[in-house]
PDB file of C-alpha atoms in Angstrom:
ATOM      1  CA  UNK A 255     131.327  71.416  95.492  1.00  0.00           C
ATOM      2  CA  UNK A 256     129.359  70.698  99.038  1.00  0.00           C
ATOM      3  CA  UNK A 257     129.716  67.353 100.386  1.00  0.00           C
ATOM      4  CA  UNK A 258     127.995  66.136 103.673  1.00  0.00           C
ATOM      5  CA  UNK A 259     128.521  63.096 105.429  1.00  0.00           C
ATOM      6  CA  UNK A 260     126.874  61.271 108.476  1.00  0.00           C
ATOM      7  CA  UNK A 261     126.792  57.840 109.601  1.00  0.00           C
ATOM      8  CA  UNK A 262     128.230  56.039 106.071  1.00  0.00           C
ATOM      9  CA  UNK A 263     125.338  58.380 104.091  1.00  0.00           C
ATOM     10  CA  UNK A 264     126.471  61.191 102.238  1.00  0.00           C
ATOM     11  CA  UNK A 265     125.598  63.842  99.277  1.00  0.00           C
ATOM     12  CA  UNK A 266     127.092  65.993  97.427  1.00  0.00           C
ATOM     13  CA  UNK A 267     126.448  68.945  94.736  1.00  0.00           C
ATOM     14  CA  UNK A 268     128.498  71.071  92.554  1.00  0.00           C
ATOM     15  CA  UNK A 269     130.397  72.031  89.532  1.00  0.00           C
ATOM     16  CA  UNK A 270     133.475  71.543  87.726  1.00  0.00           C
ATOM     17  CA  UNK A 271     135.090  72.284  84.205  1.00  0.00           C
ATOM     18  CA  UNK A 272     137.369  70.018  83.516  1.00  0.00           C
ATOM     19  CA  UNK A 273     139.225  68.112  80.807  1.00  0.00           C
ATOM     20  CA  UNK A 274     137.764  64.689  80.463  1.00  0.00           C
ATOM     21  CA  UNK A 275     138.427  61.220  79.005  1.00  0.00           C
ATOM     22  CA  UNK A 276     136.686  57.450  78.911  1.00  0.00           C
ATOM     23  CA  UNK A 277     139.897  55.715  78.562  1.00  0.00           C
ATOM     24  CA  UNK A 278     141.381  56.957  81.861  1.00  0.00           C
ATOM     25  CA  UNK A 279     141.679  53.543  82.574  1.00  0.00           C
ATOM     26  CA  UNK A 280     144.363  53.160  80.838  1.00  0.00           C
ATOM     27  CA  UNK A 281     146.996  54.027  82.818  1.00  0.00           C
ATOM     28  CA  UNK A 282     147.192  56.167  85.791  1.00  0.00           C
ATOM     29  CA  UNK A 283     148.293  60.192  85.233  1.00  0.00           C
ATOM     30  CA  UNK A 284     151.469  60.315  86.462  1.00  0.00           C
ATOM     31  CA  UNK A 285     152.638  57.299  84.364  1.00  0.00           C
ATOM     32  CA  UNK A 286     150.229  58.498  81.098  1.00  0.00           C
ATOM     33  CA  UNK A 287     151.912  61.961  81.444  1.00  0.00           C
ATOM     34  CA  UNK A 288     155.977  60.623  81.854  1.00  0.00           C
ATOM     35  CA  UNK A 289     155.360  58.510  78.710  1.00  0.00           C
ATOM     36  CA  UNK A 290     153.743  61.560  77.041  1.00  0.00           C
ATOM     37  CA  UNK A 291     156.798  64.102  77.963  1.00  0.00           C
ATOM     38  CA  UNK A 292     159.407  60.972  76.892  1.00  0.00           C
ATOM     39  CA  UNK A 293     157.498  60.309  73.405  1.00  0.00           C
ATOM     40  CA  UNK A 294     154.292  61.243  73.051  1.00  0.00           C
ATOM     41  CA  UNK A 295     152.736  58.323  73.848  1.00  0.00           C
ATOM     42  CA  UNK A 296     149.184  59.564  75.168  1.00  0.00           C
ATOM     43  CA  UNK A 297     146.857  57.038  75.301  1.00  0.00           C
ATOM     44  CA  UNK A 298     143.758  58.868  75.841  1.00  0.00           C
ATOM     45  CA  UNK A 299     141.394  60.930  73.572  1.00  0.00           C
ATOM     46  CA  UNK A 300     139.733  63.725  75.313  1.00  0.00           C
ATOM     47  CA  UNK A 301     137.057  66.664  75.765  1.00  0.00           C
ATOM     48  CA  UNK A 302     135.985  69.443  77.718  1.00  0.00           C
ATOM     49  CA  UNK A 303     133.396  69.387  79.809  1.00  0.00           C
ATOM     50  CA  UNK A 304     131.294  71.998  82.124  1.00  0.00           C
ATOM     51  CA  UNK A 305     129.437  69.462  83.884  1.00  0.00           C
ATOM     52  CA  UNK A 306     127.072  70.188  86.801  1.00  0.00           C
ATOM     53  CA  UNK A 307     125.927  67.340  89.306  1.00  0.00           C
ATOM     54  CA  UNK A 308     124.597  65.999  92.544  1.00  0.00           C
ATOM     55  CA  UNK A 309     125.317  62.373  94.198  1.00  0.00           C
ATOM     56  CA  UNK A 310     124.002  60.624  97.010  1.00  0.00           C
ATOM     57  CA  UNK A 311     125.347  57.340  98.107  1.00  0.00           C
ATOM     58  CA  UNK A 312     125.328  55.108 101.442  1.00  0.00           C
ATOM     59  CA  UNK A 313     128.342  52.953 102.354  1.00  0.00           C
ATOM     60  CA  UNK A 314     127.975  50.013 104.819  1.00  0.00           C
ATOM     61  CA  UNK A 315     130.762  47.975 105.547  1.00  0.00           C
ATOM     62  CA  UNK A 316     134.472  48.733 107.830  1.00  0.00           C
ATOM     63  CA  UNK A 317     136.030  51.189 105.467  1.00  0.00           C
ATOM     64  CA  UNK A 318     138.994  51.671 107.687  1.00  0.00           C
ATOM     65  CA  UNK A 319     139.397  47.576 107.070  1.00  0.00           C
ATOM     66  CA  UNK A 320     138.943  48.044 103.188  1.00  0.00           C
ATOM     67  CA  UNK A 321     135.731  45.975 103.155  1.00  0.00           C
ATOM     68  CA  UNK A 322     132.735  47.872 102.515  1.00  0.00           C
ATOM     69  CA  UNK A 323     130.165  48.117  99.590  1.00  0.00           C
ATOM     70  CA  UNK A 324     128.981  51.824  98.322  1.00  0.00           C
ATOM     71  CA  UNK A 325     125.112  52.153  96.805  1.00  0.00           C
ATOM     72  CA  UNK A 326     124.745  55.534  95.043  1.00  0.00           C
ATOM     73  CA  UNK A 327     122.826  57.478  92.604  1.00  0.00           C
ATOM     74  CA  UNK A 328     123.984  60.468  90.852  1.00  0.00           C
ATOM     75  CA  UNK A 329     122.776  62.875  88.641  1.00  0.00           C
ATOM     76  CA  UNK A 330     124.488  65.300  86.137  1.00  0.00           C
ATOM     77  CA  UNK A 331     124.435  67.331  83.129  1.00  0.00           C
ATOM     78  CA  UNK A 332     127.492  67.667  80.629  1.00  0.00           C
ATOM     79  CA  UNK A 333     127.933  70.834  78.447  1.00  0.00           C
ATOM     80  CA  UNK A 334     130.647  69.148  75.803  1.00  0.00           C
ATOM     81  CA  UNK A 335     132.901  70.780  73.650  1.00  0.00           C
ATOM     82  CA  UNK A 336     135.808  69.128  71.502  1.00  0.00           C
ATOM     83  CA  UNK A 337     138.917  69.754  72.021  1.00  0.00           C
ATOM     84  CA  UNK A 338     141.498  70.340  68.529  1.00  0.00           C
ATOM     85  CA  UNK A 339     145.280  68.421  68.631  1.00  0.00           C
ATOM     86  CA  UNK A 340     148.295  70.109  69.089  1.00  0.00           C
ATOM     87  CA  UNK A 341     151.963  69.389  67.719  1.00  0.00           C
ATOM     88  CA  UNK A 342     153.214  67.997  71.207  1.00  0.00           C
ATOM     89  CA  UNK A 343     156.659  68.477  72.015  1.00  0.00           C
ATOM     90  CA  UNK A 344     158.700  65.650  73.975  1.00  0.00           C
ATOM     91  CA  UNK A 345     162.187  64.673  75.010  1.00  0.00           C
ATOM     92  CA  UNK A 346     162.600  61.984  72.325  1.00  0.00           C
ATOM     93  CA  UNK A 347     160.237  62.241  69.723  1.00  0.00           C
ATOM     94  CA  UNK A 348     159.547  64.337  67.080  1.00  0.00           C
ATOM     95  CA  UNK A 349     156.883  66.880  66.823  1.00  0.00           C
ATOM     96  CA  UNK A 350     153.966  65.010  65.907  1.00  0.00           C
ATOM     97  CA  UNK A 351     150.028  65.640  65.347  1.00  0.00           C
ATOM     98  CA  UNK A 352     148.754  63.926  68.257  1.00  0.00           C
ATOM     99  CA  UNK A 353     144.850  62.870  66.968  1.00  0.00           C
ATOM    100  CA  UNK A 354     142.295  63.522  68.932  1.00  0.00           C
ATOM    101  CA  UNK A 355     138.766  63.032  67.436  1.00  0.00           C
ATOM    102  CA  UNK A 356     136.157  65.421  68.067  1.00  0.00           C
ATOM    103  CA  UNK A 357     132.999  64.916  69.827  1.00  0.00           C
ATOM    104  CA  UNK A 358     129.242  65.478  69.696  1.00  0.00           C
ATOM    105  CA  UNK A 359     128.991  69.214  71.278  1.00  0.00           C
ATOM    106  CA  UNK A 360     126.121  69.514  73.043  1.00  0.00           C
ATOM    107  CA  UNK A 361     124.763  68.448  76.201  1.00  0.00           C
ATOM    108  CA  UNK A 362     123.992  65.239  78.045  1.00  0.00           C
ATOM    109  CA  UNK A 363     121.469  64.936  80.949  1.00  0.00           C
ATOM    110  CA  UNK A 364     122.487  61.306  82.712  1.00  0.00           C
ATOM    111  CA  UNK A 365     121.268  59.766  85.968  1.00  0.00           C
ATOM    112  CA  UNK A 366     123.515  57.226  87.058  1.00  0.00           C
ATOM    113  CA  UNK A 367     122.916  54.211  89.467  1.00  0.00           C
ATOM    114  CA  UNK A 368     126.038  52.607  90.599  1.00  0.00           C
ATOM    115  CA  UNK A 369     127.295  49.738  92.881  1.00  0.00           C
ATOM    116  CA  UNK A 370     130.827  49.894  93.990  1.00  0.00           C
ATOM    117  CA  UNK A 371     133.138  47.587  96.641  1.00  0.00           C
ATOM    118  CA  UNK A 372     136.263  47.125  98.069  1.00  0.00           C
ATOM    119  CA  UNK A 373     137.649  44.275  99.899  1.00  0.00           C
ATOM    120  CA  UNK A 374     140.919  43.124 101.205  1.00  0.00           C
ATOM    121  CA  UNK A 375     141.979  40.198 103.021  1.00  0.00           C
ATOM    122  CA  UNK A 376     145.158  38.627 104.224  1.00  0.00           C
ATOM    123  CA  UNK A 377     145.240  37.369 100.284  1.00  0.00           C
ATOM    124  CA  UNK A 378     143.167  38.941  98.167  1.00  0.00           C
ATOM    125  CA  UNK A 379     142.090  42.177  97.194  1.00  0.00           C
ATOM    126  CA  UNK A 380     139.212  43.287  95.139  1.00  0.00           C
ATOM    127  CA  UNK A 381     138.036  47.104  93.499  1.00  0.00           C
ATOM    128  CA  UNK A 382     135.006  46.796  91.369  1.00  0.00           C
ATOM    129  CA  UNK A 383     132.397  48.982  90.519  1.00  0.00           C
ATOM    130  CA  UNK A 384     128.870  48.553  88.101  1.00  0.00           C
ATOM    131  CA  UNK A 385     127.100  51.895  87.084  1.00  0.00           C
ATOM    132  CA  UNK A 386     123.935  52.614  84.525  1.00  0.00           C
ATOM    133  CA  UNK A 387     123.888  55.417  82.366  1.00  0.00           C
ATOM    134  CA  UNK A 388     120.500  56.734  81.271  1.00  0.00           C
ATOM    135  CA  UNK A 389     120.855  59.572  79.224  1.00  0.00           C
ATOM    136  CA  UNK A 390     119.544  62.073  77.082  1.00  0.00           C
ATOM    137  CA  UNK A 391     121.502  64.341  74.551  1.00  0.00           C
ATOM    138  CA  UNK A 392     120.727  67.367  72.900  1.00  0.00           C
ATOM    139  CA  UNK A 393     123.659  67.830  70.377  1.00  0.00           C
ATOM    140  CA  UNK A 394     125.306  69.388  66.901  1.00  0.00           C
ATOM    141  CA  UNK A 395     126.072  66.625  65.002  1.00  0.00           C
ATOM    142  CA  UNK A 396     130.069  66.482  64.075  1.00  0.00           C
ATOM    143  CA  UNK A 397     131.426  65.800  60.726  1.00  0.00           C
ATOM    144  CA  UNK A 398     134.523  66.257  58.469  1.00  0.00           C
ATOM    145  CA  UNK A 399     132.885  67.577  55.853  1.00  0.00           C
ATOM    146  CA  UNK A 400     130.017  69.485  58.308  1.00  0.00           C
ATOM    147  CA  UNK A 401     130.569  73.241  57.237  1.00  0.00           C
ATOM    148  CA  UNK A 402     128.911  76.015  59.633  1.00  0.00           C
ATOM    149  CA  UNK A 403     125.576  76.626  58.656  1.00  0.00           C
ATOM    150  CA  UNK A 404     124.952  72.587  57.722  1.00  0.00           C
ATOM    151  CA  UNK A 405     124.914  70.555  60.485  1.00  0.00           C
ATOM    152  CA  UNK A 406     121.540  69.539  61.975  1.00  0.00           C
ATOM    153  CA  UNK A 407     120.394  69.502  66.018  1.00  0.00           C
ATOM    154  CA  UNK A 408     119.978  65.867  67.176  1.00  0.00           C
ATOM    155  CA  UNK A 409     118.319  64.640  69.954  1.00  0.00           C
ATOM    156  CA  UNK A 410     118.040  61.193  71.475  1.00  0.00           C
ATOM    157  CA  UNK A 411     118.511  59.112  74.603  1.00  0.00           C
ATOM    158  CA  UNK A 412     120.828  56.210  75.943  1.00  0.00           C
ATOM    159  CA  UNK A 413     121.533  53.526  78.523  1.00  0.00           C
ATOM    160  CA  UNK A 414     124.728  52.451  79.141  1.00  0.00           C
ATOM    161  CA  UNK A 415     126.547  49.667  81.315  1.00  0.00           C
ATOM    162  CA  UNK A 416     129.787  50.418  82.277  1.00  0.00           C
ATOM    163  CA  UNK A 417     132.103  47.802  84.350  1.00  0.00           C
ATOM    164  CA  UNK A 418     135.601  48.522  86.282  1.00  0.00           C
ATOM    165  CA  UNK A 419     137.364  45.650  88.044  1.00  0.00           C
ATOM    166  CA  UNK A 420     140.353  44.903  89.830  1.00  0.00           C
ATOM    167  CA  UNK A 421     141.144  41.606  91.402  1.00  0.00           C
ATOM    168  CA  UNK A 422     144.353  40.621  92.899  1.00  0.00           C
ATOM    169  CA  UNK A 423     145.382  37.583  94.569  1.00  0.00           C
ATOM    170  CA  UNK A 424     148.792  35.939  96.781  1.00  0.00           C
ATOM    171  CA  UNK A 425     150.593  33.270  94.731  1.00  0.00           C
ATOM    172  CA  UNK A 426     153.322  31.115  95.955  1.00  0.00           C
ATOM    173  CA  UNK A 427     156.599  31.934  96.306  1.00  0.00           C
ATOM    174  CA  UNK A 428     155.367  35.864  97.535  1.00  0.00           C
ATOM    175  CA  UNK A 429     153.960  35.888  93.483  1.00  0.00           C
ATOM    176  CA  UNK A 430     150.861  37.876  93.006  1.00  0.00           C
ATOM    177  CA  UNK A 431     148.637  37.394  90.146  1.00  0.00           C
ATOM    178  CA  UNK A 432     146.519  40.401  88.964  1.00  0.00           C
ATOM    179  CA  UNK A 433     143.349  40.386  86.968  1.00  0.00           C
ATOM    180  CA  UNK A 434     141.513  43.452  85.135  1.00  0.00           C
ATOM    181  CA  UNK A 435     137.876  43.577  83.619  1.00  0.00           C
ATOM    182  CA  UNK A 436     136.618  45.946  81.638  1.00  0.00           C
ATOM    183  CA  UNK A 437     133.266  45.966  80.277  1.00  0.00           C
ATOM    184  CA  UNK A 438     130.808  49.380  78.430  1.00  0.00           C
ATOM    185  CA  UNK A 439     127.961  48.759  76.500  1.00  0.00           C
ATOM    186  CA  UNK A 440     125.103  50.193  75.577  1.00  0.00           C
ATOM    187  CA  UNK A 441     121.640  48.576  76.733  1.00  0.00           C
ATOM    188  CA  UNK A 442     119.263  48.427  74.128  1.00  0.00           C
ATOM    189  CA  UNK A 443     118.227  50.008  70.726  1.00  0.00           C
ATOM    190  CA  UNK A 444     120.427  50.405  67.622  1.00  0.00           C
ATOM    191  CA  UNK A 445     121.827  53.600  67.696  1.00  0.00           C
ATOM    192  CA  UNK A 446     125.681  54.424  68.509  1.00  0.00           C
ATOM    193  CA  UNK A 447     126.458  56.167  71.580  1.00  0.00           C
ATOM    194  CA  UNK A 448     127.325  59.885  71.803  1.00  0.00           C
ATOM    195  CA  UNK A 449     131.200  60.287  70.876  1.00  0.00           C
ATOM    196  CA  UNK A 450     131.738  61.212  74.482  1.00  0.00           C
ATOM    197  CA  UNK A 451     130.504  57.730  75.714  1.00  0.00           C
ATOM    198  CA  UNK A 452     133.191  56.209  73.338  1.00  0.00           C
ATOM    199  CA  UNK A 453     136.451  54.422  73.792  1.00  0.00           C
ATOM    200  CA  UNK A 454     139.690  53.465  72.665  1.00  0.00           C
ATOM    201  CA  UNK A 455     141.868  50.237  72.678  1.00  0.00           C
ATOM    202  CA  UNK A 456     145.213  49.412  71.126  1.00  0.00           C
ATOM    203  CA  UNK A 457     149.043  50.567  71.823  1.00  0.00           C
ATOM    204  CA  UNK A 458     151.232  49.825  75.201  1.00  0.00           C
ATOM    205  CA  UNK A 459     148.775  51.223  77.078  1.00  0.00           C
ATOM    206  CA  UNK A 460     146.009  47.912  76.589  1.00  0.00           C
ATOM    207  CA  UNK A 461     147.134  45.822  73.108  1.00  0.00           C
ATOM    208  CA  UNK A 462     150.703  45.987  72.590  1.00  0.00           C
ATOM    209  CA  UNK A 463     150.728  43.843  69.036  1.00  0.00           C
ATOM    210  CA  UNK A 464     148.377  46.676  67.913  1.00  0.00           C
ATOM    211  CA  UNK A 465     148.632  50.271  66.923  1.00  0.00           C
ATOM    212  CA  UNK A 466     147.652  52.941  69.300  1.00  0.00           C
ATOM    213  CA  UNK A 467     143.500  53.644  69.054  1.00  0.00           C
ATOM    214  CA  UNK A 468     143.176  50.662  66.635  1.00  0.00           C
ATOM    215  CA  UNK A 469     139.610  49.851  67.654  1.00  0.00           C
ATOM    216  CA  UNK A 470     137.243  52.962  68.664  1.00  0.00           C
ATOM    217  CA  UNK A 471     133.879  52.967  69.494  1.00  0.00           C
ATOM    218  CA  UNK A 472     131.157  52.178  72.225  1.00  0.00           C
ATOM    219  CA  UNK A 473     131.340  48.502  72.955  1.00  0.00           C
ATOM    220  CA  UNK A 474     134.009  47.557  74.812  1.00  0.00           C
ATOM    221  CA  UNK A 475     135.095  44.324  76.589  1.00  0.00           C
ATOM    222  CA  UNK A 476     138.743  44.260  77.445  1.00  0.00           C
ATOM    223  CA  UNK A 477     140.988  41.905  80.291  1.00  0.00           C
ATOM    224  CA  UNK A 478     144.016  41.692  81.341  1.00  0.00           C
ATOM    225  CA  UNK A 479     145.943  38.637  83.632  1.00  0.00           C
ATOM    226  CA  UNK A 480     149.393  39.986  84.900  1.00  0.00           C
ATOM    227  CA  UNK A 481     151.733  37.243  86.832  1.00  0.00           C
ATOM    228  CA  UNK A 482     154.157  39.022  89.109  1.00  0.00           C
ATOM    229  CA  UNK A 483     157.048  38.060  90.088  1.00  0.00           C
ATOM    230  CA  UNK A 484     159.167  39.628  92.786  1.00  0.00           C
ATOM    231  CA  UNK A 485     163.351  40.069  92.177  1.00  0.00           C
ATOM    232  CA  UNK A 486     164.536  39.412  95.596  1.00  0.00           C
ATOM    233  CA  UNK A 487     167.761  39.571  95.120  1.00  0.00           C
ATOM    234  CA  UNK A 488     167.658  43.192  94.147  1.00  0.00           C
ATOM    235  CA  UNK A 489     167.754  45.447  97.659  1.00  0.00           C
ATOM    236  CA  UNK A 490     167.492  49.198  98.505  1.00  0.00           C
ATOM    237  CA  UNK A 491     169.660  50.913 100.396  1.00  0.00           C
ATOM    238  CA  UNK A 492     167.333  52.245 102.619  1.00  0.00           C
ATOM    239  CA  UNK A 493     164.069  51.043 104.517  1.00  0.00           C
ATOM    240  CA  UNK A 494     160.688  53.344 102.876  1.00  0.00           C
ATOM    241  CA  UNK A 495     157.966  53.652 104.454  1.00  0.00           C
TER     242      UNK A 495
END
């Protein structure tokens, strides 16, 4: 990739093949892929991707102070490809069939509008970021029982909404209280998204009192409160910076 940058406007162009997901969200990597080693507990579904794209955005704001706002458009086109299961091995669990469901293989064309922000204060800090995905795919339509030879080319377009949102706040007593939105939808017309627009919710990773990938598809509206509470009795050793 290129990337230029001058006076809080920048662009930037390139391409990448790379494994991707929509329910990164989740959970970070590093924690996703120390549950995975210890269990298998993988929270994500995913595909591969060849994507090729371009992005321009303007910031305004003091991003050294963590309080600016980003405006940005970016363009991009996704060559998909499913990606099979494999019999994972981990520390504790048994070799298991992890599922991973494939996708529509094909290619999406997508420009992409987006709003994101930052901004921290003495007791508060806020992520959040609003995109709008209008898309057109050109795919091979994926089924169980599809044999080669069978399946059909189908084309079509989209517009999706897509919401990430991270609030946190100072409670007494050095408490914090956290507060996570997450909101995709498509905008308009009847049909279901592409696969690759999908998502996933259930398991530790979002809905503990729920199986893992309980609910699947391409409306999603999920939060989450968390109400922490410091031990200060417990001390380390040494001071980290």
């Amino acid at each position: 990739s290129l990337f230029l940058e001058r006076e809080g406007f920048a662009v930037e162009g390139g391409w990448m093949r790379e494994t991707w997901s929509q329910d990164r969200w989740i959970r970070g990597d590093i924690r996703n892929s120390a549950d995975f080693l210890l269990d298998g507990d993988d929270m994500r579904n995913y595909y591969g991707a060849d994507v090729a794209f371009g992005e321009a955005l303007y910031r305004f704001g003091d991003e050294a102070a963590e309080r600016s706002v980003t405006l940005g458009l970016r363009y991009q086109q996704e060559d998909s490809r499913s990606m099979r299961g494999h019999h994972p091995w981990t520390i504790f669990g048994d070799d298991t069939l992890r599922a991973n469901p494939p996708v529509n293989d094909g290619t999406i064309e997508s420009f992409i509008p987006f709003v994101s922000a930052e901004w921290v204060s003495r007791s508060t800090a806020t992520d959040a970021r609003l995109e709008v995905e209008q898309g057109s795919y050109d795919d091979l339509l994926v089924d169980l029982i599809c044999l080669e030879g069978d399946c059909v080319p189908s084309e079509g377009s989209f517009t999706r909404l897509r919401i990430d949102s991270q609030f946190a706040m100072q409670a007494p007593l050095d408490h914090t209280l956290e507060i996570e939105l997450q909101f995709m939808l498509p905008l308009g017309g009847d049909e279901p998204l592409p696969l690759q627009r999908w998502g996933s919710l259930g398991g530790s990773g979002t809905i503990r009192t729920v199986p893992d990938f309980a609910f699947f598809g391409d409306h999603l509206a999920y939060s989450e409160t968390e109400y922490v509470i410091p031990l200060g009795f417990i001390r380390l050793p040494r001071n980290i910076v």
